[in-house]
PDB file of C-alpha atoms in Angstrom:
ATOM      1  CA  UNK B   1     -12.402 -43.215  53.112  1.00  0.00           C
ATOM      2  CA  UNK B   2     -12.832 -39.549  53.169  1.00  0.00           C
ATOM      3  CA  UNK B   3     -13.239 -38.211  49.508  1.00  0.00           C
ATOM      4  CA  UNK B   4     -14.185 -34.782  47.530  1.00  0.00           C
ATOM      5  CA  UNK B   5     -15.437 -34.811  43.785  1.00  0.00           C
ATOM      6  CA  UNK B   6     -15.543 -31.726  41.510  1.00  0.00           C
ATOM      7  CA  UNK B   7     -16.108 -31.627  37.810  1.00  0.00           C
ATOM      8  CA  UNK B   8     -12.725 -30.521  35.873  1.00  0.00           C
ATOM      9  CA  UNK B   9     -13.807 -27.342  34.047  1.00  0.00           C
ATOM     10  CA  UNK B  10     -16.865 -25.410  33.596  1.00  0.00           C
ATOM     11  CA  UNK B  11     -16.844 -22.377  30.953  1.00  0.00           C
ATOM     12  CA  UNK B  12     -19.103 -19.272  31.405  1.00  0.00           C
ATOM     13  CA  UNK B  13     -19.582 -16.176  29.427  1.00  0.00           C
ATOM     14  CA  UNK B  14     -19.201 -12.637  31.198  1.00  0.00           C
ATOM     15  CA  UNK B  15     -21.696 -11.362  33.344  1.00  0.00           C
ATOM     16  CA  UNK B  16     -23.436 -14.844  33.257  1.00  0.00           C
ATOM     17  CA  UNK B  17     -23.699 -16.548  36.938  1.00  0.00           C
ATOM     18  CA  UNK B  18     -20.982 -19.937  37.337  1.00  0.00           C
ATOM     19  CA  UNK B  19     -22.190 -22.501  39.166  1.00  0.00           C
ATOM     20  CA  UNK B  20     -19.362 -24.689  40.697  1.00  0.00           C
ATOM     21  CA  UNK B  21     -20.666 -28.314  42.582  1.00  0.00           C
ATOM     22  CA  UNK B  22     -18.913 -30.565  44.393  1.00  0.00           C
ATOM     23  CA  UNK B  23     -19.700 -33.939  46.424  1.00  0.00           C
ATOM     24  CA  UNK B  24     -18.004 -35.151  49.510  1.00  0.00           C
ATOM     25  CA  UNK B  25     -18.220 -38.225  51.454  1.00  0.00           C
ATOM     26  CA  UNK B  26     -17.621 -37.719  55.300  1.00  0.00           C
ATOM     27  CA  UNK B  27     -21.537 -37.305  56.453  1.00  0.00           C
ATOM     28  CA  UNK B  28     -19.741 -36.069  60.184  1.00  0.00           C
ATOM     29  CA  UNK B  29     -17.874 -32.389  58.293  1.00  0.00           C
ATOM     30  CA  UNK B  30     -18.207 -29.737  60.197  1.00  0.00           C
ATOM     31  CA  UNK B  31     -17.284 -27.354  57.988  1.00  0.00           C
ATOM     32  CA  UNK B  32     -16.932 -26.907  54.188  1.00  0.00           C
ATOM     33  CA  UNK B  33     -14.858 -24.423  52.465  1.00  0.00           C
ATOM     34  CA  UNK B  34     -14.163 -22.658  48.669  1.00  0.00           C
ATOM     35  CA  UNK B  35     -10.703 -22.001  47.888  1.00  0.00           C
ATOM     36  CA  UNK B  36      -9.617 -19.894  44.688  1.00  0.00           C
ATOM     37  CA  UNK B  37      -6.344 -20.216  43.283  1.00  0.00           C
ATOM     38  CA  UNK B  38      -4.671 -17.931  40.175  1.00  0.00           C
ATOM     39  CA  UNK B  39      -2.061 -18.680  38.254  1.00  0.00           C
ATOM     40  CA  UNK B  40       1.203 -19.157  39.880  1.00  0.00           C
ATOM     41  CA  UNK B  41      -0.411 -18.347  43.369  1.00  0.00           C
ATOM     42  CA  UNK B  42      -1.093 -20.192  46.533  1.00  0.00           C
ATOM     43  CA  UNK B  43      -4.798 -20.769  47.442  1.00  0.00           C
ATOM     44  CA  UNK B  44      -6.982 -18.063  48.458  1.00  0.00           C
ATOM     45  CA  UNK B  45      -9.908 -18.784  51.230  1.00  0.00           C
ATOM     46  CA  UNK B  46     -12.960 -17.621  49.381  1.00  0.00           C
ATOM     47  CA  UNK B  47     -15.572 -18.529  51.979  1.00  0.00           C
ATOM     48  CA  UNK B  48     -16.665 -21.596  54.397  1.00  0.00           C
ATOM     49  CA  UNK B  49     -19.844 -22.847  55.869  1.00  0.00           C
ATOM     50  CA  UNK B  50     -20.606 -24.570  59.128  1.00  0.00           C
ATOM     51  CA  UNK B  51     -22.629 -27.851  58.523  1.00  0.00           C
ATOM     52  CA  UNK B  52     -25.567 -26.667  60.117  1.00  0.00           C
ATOM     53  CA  UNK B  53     -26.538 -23.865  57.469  1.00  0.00           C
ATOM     54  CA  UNK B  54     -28.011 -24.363  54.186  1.00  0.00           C
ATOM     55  CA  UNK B  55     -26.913 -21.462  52.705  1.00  0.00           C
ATOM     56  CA  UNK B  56     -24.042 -18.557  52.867  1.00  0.00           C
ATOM     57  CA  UNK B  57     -24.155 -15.576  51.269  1.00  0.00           C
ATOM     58  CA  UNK B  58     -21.234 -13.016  50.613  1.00  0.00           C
ATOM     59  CA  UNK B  59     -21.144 -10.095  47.599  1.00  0.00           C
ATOM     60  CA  UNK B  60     -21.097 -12.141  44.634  1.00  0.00           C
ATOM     61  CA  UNK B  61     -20.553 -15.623  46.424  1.00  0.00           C
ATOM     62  CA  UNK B  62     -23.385 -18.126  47.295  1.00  0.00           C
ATOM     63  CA  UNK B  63     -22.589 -21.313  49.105  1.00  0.00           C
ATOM     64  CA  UNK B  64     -25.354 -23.771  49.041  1.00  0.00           C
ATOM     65  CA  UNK B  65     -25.232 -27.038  50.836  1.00  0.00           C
ATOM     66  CA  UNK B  66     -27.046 -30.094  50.832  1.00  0.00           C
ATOM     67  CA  UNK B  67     -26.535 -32.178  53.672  1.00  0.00           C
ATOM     68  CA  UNK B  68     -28.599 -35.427  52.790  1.00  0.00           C
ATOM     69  CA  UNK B  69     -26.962 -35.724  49.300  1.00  0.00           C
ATOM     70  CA  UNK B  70     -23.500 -34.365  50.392  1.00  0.00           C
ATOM     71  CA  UNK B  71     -23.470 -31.616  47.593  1.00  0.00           C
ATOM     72  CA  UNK B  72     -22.173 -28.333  48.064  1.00  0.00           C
ATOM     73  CA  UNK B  73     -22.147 -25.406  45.276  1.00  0.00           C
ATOM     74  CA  UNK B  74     -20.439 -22.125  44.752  1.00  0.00           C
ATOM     75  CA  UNK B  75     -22.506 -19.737  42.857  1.00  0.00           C
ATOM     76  CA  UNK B  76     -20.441 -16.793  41.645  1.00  0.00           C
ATOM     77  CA  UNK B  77     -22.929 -14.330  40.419  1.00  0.00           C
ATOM     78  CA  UNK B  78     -22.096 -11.822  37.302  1.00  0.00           C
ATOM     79  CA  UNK B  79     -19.050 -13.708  36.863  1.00  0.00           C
ATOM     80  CA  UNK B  80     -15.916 -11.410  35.674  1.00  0.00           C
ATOM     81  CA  UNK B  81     -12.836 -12.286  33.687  1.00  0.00           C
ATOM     82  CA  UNK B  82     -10.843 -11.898  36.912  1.00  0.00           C
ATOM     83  CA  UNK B  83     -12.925 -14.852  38.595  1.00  0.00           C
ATOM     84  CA  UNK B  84     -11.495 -17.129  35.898  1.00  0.00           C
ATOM     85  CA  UNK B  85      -8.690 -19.889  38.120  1.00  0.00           C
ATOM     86  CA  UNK B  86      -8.800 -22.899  39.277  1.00  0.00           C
ATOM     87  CA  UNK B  87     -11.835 -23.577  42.270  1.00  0.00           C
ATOM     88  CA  UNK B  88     -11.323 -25.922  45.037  1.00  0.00           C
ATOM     89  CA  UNK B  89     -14.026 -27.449  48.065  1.00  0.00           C
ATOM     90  CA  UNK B  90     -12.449 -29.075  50.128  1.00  0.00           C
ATOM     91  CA  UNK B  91     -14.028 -30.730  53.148  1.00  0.00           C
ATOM     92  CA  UNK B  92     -12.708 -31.109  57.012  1.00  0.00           C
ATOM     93  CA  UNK B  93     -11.386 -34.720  57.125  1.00  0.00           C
ATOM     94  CA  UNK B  94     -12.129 -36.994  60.199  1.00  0.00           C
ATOM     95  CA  UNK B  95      -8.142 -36.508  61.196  1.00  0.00           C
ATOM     96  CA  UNK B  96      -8.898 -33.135  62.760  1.00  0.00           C
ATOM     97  CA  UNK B  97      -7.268 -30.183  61.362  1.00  0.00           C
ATOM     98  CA  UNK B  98      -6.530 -31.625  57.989  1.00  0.00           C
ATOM     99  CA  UNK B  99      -8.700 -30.615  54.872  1.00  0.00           C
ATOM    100  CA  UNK B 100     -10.124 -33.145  51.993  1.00  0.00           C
ATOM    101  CA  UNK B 101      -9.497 -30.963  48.736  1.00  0.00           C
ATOM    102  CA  UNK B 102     -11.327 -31.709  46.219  1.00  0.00           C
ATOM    103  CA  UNK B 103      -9.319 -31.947  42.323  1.00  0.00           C
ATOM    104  CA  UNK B 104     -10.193 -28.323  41.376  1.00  0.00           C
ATOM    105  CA  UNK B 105     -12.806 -26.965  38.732  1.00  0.00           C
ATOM    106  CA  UNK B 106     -10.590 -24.636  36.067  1.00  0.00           C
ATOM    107  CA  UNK B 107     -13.519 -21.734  35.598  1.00  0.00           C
ATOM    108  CA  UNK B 108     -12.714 -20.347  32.369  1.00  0.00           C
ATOM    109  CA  UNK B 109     -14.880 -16.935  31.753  1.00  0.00           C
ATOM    110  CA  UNK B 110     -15.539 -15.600  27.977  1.00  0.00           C
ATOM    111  CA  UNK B 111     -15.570 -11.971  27.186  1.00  0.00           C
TER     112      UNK B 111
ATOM    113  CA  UNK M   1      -6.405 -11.048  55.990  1.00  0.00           C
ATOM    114  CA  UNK M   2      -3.448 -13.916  56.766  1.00  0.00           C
ATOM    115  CA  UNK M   3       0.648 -13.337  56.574  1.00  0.00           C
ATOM    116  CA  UNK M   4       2.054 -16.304  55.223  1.00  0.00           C
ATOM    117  CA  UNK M   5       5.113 -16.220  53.264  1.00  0.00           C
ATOM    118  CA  UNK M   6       7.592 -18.783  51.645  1.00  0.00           C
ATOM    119  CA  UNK M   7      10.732 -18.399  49.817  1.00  0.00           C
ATOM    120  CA  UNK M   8      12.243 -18.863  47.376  1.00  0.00           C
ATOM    121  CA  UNK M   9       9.416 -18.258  45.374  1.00  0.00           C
ATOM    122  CA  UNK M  10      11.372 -19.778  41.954  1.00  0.00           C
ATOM    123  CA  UNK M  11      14.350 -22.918  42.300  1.00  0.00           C
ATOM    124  CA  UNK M  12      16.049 -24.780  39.608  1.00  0.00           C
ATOM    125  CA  UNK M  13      18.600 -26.898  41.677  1.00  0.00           C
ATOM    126  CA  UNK M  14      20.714 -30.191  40.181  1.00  0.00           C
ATOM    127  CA  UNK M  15      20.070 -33.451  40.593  1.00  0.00           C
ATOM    128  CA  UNK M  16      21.340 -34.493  44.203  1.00  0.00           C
ATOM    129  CA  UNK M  17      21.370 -31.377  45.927  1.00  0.00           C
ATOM    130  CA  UNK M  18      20.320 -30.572  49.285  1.00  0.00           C
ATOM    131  CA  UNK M  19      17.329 -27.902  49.781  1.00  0.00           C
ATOM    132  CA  UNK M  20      15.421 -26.300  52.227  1.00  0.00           C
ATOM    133  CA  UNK M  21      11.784 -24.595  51.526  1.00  0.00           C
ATOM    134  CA  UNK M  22      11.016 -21.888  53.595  1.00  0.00           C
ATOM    135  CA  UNK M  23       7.740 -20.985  55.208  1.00  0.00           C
ATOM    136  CA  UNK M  24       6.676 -18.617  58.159  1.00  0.00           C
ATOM    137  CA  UNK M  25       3.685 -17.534  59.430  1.00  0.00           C
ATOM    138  CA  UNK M  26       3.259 -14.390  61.706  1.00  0.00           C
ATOM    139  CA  UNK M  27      -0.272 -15.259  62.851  1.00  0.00           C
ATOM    140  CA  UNK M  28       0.541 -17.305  65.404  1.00  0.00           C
ATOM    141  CA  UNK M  29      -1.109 -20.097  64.091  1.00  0.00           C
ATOM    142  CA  UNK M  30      -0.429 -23.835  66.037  1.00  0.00           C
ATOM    143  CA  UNK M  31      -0.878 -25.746  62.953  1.00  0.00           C
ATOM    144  CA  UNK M  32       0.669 -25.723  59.815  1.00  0.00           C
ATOM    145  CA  UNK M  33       0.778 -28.133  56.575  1.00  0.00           C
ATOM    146  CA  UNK M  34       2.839 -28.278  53.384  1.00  0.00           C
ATOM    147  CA  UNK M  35       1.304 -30.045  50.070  1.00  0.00           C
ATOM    148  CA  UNK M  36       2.690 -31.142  47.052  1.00  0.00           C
ATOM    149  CA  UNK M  37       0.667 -29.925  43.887  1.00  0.00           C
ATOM    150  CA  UNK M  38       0.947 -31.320  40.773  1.00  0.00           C
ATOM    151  CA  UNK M  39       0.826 -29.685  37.260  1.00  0.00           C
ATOM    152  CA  UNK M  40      -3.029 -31.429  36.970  1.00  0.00           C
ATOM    153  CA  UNK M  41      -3.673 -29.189  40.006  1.00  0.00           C
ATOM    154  CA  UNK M  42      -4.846 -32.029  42.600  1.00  0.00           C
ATOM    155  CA  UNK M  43      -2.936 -31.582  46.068  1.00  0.00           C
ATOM    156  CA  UNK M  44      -1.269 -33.632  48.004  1.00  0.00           C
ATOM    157  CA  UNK M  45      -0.697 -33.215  52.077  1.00  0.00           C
ATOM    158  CA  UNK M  46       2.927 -34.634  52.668  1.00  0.00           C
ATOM    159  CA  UNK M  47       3.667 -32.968  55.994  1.00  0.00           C
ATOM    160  CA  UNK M  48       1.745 -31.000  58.708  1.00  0.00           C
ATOM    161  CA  UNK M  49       2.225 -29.675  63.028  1.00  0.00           C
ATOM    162  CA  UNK M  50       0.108 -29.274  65.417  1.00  0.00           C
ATOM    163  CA  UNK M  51       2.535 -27.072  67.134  1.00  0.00           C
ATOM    164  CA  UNK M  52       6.059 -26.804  68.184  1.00  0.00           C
ATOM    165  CA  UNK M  53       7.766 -29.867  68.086  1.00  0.00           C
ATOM    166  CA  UNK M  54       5.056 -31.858  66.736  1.00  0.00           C
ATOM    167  CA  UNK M  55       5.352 -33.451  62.811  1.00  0.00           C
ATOM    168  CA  UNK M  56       3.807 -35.610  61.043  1.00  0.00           C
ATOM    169  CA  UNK M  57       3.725 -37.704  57.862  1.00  0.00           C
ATOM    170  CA  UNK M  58       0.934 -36.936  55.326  1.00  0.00           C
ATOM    171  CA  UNK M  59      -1.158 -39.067  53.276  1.00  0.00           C
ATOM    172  CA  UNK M  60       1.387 -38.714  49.877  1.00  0.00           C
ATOM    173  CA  UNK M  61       4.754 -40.363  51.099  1.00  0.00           C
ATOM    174  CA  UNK M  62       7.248 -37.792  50.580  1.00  0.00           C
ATOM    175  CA  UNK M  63      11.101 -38.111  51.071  1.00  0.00           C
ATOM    176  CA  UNK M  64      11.349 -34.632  52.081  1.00  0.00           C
ATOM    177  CA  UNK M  65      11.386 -34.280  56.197  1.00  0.00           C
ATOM    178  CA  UNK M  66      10.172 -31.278  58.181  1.00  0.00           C
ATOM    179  CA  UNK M  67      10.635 -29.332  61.719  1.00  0.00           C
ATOM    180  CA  UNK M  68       9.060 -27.272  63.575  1.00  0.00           C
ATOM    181  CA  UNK M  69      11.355 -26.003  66.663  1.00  0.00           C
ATOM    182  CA  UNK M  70       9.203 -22.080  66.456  1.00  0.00           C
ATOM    183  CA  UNK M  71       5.461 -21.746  65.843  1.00  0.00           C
ATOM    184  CA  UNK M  72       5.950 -19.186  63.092  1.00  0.00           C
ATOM    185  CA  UNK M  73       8.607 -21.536  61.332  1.00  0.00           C
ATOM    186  CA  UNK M  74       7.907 -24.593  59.597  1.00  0.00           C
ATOM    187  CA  UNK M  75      10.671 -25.595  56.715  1.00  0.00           C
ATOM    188  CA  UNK M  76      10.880 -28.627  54.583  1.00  0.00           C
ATOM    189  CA  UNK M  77      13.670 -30.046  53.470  1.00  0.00           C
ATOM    190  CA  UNK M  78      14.805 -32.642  50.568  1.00  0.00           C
ATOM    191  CA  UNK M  79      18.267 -34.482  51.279  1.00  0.00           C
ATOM    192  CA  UNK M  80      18.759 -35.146  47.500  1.00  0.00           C
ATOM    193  CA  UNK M  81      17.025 -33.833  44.835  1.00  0.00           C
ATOM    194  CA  UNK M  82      15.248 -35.359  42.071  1.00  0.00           C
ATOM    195  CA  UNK M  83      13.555 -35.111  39.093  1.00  0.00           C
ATOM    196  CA  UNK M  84      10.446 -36.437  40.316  1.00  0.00           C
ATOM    197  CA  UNK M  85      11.004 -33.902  43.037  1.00  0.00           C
ATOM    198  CA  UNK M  86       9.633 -31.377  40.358  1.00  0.00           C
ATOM    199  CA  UNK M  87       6.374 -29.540  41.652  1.00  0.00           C
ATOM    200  CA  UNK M  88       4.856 -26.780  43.568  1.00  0.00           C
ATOM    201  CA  UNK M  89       5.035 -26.926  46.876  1.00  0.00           C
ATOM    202  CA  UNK M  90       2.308 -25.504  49.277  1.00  0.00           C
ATOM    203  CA  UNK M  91       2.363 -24.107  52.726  1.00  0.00           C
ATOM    204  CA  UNK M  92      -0.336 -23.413  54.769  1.00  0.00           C
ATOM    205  CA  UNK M  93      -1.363 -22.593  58.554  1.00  0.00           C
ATOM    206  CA  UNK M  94      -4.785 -22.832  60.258  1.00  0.00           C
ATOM    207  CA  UNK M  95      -6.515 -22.069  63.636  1.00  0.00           C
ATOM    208  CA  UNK M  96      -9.704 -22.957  65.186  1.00  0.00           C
ATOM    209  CA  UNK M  97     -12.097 -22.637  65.418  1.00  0.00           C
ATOM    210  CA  UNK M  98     -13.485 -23.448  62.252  1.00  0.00           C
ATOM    211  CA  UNK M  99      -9.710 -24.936  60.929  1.00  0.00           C
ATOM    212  CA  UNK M 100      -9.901 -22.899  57.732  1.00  0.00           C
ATOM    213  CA  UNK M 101      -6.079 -22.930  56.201  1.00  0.00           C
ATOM    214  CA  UNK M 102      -4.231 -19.558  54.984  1.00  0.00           C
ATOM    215  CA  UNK M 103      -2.094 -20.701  52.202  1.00  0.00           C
ATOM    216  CA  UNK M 104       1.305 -18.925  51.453  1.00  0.00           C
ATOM    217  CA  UNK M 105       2.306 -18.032  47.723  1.00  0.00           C
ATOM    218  CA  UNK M 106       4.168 -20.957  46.887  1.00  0.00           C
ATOM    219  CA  UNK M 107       7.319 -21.809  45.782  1.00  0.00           C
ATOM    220  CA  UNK M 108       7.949 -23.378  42.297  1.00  0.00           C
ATOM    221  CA  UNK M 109      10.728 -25.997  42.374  1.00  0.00           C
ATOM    222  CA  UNK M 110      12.598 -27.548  39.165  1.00  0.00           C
ATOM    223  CA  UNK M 111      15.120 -30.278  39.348  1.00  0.00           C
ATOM    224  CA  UNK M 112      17.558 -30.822  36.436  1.00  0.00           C
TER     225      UNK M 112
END
């Protein structure tokens, strides 16, 4: 079946660049997507690529994805206290409509 | 920028009591979803619409039930409450055509 894997916690100092992976399993995605979520929050749609680009870039965001090994990255450049929460990828499942989320990478950042 | 809301926001409700989780959407959006998140952060879809009068069961069996009689209106709502019962609960609402979901703030529920 349809499955997401993330690593549990990655820890970066300030103004260093985070690098968040992620593997899914569903070859036929169409699209793949980076949620944020804070403390006590819902989850906030950071970005999304279609499964025919390599790359997306936005401000501080890069989205790289590799098709052939199923890996996709979130590259948060001069990371800030304030990007420190919990990171999901989640994938778009073979049920239409309904998203594969990954566990969640807790990004701590470190003055 | 999406409108999403759900209340209440905070519950602490006794064991056996019925409850009903609010969520609305003024985006228009056909399909919506509610997941169950644990404390360890994974989530969990128990219940999603494609539209009005369309539910259906998630992959986490839930004994909470939905409706969905409005498009902007999709509540959830647990018979009798238990402990394990204890969670956050999600709601979200996408469109096409690239599905992405808009996720409302949450709502915190504790069962004593």
């Amino acid at each position: 079946g349809e499955d997401v894997e993330q690593s549990l916690f990655l820890s970066v100092r300030e103004g260093d660049s985070s690098v968040i992976n992620c593997t899914y399993t569903d070859s036929s995605s169409t699209y793949l997507y980076w949620y944020k979520q804070e403390p006590g929050a819902g989850l906030q749609l950071l970005t999304y690529i279609f499964s025919n680009m390599d790359m997306k870039q936005d401000q501080r965001l890069t989205v790289l994805l590799n098709k052939k090994d199923k890996h996709l990255s979130l590259r948060i450049a001069d990371t800030q206290t304030g990007d420190s929460a919990i990171y999901f990828c989640a994938e778009i499942g073979d049920s239409s409509y309904k998203l594969i989320f990954g566990s969640g990478t807790r990004l701590l950042v470190r003055p | 920028e999406a409108d999403i809301y759900q209340t209440p926001r905070y519950l602490v409700i006794g064991t056996g009591k019925k409850i009903t989780l609010e969520c609305s959407q003024t985006m228009g959006h056909d399909k919506m979803y509610w997941y169950q998140q644990d404390p360890g952060m994974e989530l969990h879809l128990i219940h999603y619409s494609y539209g009005v009068n369309s539910t259906e069961k998630g992959d986490l069996s839930s004994e909470s039930t939905v409706s969905r009689i409005r498009t902007e209106h999709f509540p959830l709502t647990l018979e009798s409450a238990r402990p394990s019962h204890t969670s956050q609960y999600l709601c979200a609402s996408s469109y096409g055509p690239s599905y992405e979901q808009y996720f409302g703030p949450g709502t915190r529920l504790t069962v004593t």
